[in-house]
Amino acid sequence: QVQLQESGPGLVKPSETLSLTCTVSGYSISSGYYWAWIRQTPGKGPEWIGSIYHTGSASYSPSLKSRVTISVDTSKNQFSLQLTSVTAADTALYYCARPRDSSTRYDAFDIWGQGTMVTVSS
Amino acid sequence: DIVMTQSPDSLAVSLGERATINCKSSQSVLYSSNNKDYLGWYQQKPGQPPKLLLHWASTRESGVPDRFSGSGSGTDFTLTISSLQAEDVAVYYCQQYYSLPHTFGQGTKLEIK
């Protein structure tokens, strides 16, 4: 059974960098899939941040592209999110997720972590 | 970006009655080469991540009750719950995965009348 678990600081100061890690169990990241980060603010729909393949090929939301880096560490079976220059608008519940199909980034997400809340505040 | 707009924002339906949620995309999400609509529906309950109910607009995920069904093509889609159960109280989202960035609707909150 594939499981995803987000981890990282729950509080980040404005202008600093948000760093989160998603640990995958039950499946080897090296075997495929475009692993994704998605965030959600209370009362709103989810927002896709970006996705990464095990080779390191990544795609990002244009609205966040200048501040986002997603990386993968196959030796630890993890992938990570870095978001720079954060503001209060980046306060959200951050999820990692996996799409249904192992070979495409154009698919719905059928496996999600439980999410981790990140608050941006001084 | 493709904008996904759901209606209504909230909905109250009696137990055993039909619930209908609409989703409209700002451009077609039908991929002509395979005739598939790149549209998914999710259910989210408080304190939980979204759960995928349907993909390709109308294909149910394994284990999803058959009272959930999806219809529509191109830009207009509908999620129907044929006979509302108490456990269906949740927020429902549509998502397009036709093009990047993936985008979601704003959500429809479904309650019991």
XYZ file of N, CA, C and O in Angstrom, chain A residues 59-100:
168
model
N 7.918 20.370 -13.419
C 7.089 21.412 -13.996
C 6.403 22.145 -12.851
O 6.079 21.545 -11.828
N 6.196 23.458 -13.057
C 5.696 24.304 -11.978
C 4.508 25.135 -12.427
O 4.362 25.466 -13.610
N 3.702 25.535 -11.457
C 2.641 26.485 -11.741
C 3.269 27.815 -12.125
O 4.163 28.313 -11.439
N 2.807 28.424 -13.221
C 3.374 29.718 -13.639
C 3.279 30.788 -12.554
O 4.161 31.634 -12.449
N 2.234 30.728 -11.744
C 2.047 31.760 -10.724
C 3.068 31.667 -9.595
O 3.263 32.619 -8.849
N 3.723 30.507 -9.464
C 4.683 30.293 -8.385
C 6.087 29.998 -8.906
O 7.031 29.920 -8.112
N 6.225 29.873 -10.190
C 7.445 29.344 -10.791
C 8.715 30.073 -10.359
O 9.765 29.458 -10.163
N 8.603 31.382 -10.182
C 9.796 32.169 -9.836
C 10.278 31.883 -8.414
O 11.418 32.219 -8.064
N 9.439 31.261 -7.579
C 9.796 31.049 -6.176
C 9.893 29.575 -5.784
O 10.259 29.271 -4.646
N 9.554 28.668 -6.690
C 9.418 27.254 -6.331
C 10.543 26.405 -6.913
O 10.942 26.584 -8.072
N 10.998 25.462 -6.089
C 11.872 24.397 -6.564
C 11.383 23.079 -5.961
O 11.179 22.990 -4.743
N 11.171 22.094 -6.813
C 10.849 20.745 -6.356
C 12.000 19.833 -6.742
O 12.479 19.879 -7.883
N 12.467 19.052 -5.790
C 13.595 18.161 -6.038
C 13.247 16.756 -5.554
O 12.286 16.556 -4.804
N 14.041 15.788 -6.001
C 13.786 14.394 -5.639
C 15.080 13.754 -5.131
O 16.165 14.050 -5.630
N 14.943 12.926 -4.106
C 16.069 12.161 -3.571
C 15.664 10.690 -3.604
O 14.989 10.207 -2.688
N 16.073 10.007 -4.658
C 15.655 8.615 -4.816
C 16.275 7.708 -3.753
O 15.674 6.697 -3.387
N 17.436 8.067 -3.241
C 18.092 7.221 -2.226
C 17.306 7.193 -0.915
O 17.325 6.211 -0.187
N 16.590 8.287 -0.657
C 15.757 8.362 0.553
C 14.282 8.121 0.248
O 13.457 8.131 1.163
N 13.973 7.941 -1.031
C 12.573 7.790 -1.477
C 11.729 8.978 -1.036
O 10.616 8.827 -0.497
N 12.256 10.163 -1.280
C 11.601 11.396 -0.887
C 11.627 12.407 -2.032
O 12.503 12.356 -2.900
N 10.680 13.331 -1.997
C 10.777 14.508 -2.844
C 10.425 15.719 -1.988
O 9.742 15.597 -0.962
N 10.942 16.872 -2.407
C 10.891 18.046 -1.538
C 10.387 19.279 -2.268
O 10.461 19.372 -3.495
N 9.898 20.218 -1.461
C 9.397 21.496 -1.959
C 10.134 22.609 -1.260
O 10.283 22.584 -0.026
N 10.607 23.580 -2.031
C 11.141 24.814 -1.472
C 10.386 25.978 -2.104
O 10.267 26.052 -3.331
N 9.895 26.863 -1.253
C 9.185 28.053 -1.703
C 9.842 29.253 -1.036
O 9.821 29.364 0.193
N 10.426 30.121 -1.840
C 11.190 31.238 -1.293
C 10.329 32.484 -1.101
O 9.210 32.583 -1.636
N 10.856 33.414 -0.329
C 10.234 34.731 -0.137
C 8.761 34.616 0.211
O 7.901 35.261 -0.424
N 8.453 33.829 1.212
C 7.042 33.581 1.541
C 6.389 34.791 2.176
O 7.041 35.641 2.808
N 5.086 34.880 1.978
C 4.250 35.897 2.610
C 3.061 35.194 3.259
O 2.889 33.970 3.115
N 2.219 35.978 3.909
C 1.036 35.406 4.549
C 0.151 34.677 3.551
O -0.572 33.738 3.911
N 0.204 35.077 2.296
C -0.600 34.429 1.255
C -0.179 32.986 1.006
O -0.918 32.214 0.374
N 0.998 32.610 1.496
C 1.464 31.223 1.337
C 1.044 30.334 2.501
O 1.358 29.129 2.495
N 0.355 30.896 3.471
C -0.189 30.086 4.566
C -1.238 29.137 4.005
O -2.195 29.565 3.350
N -1.036 27.856 4.223
C -1.919 26.857 3.610
C -1.626 25.478 4.173
O -0.632 25.262 4.871
N -2.502 24.549 3.824
C -2.267 23.129 4.074
C -1.578 22.582 2.830
O -2.099 22.712 1.722
N -0.401 22.017 3.004
C 0.386 21.534 1.885
C 0.316 20.009 1.819
O 0.571 19.327 2.809
N -0.055 19.514 0.636
C -0.162 18.082 0.397
C 0.870 17.633 -0.635
O 1.167 18.367 -1.584
N 1.344 16.404 -0.482
C 2.016 15.742 -1.593
C 1.042 14.689 -2.127
O 0.180 14.179 -1.387
N 1.167 14.404 -3.417
C 0.184 13.527 -4.056
C 0.806 12.796 -5.238
O 1.855 13.207 -5.762
N 0.130 11.710 -5.652
C 0.587 10.916 -6.797
C -0.561 10.722 -7.765
O -1.685 10.419 -7.348
N -0.306 10.873 -9.058
C -1.379 10.649 -10.031
C -1.641 9.168 -10.254
O -0.883 8.307 -9.817
N -2.751 8.889 -10.939
C -3.139 7.513 -11.176
C -2.163 6.759 -12.065
O -1.826 5.597 -11.814
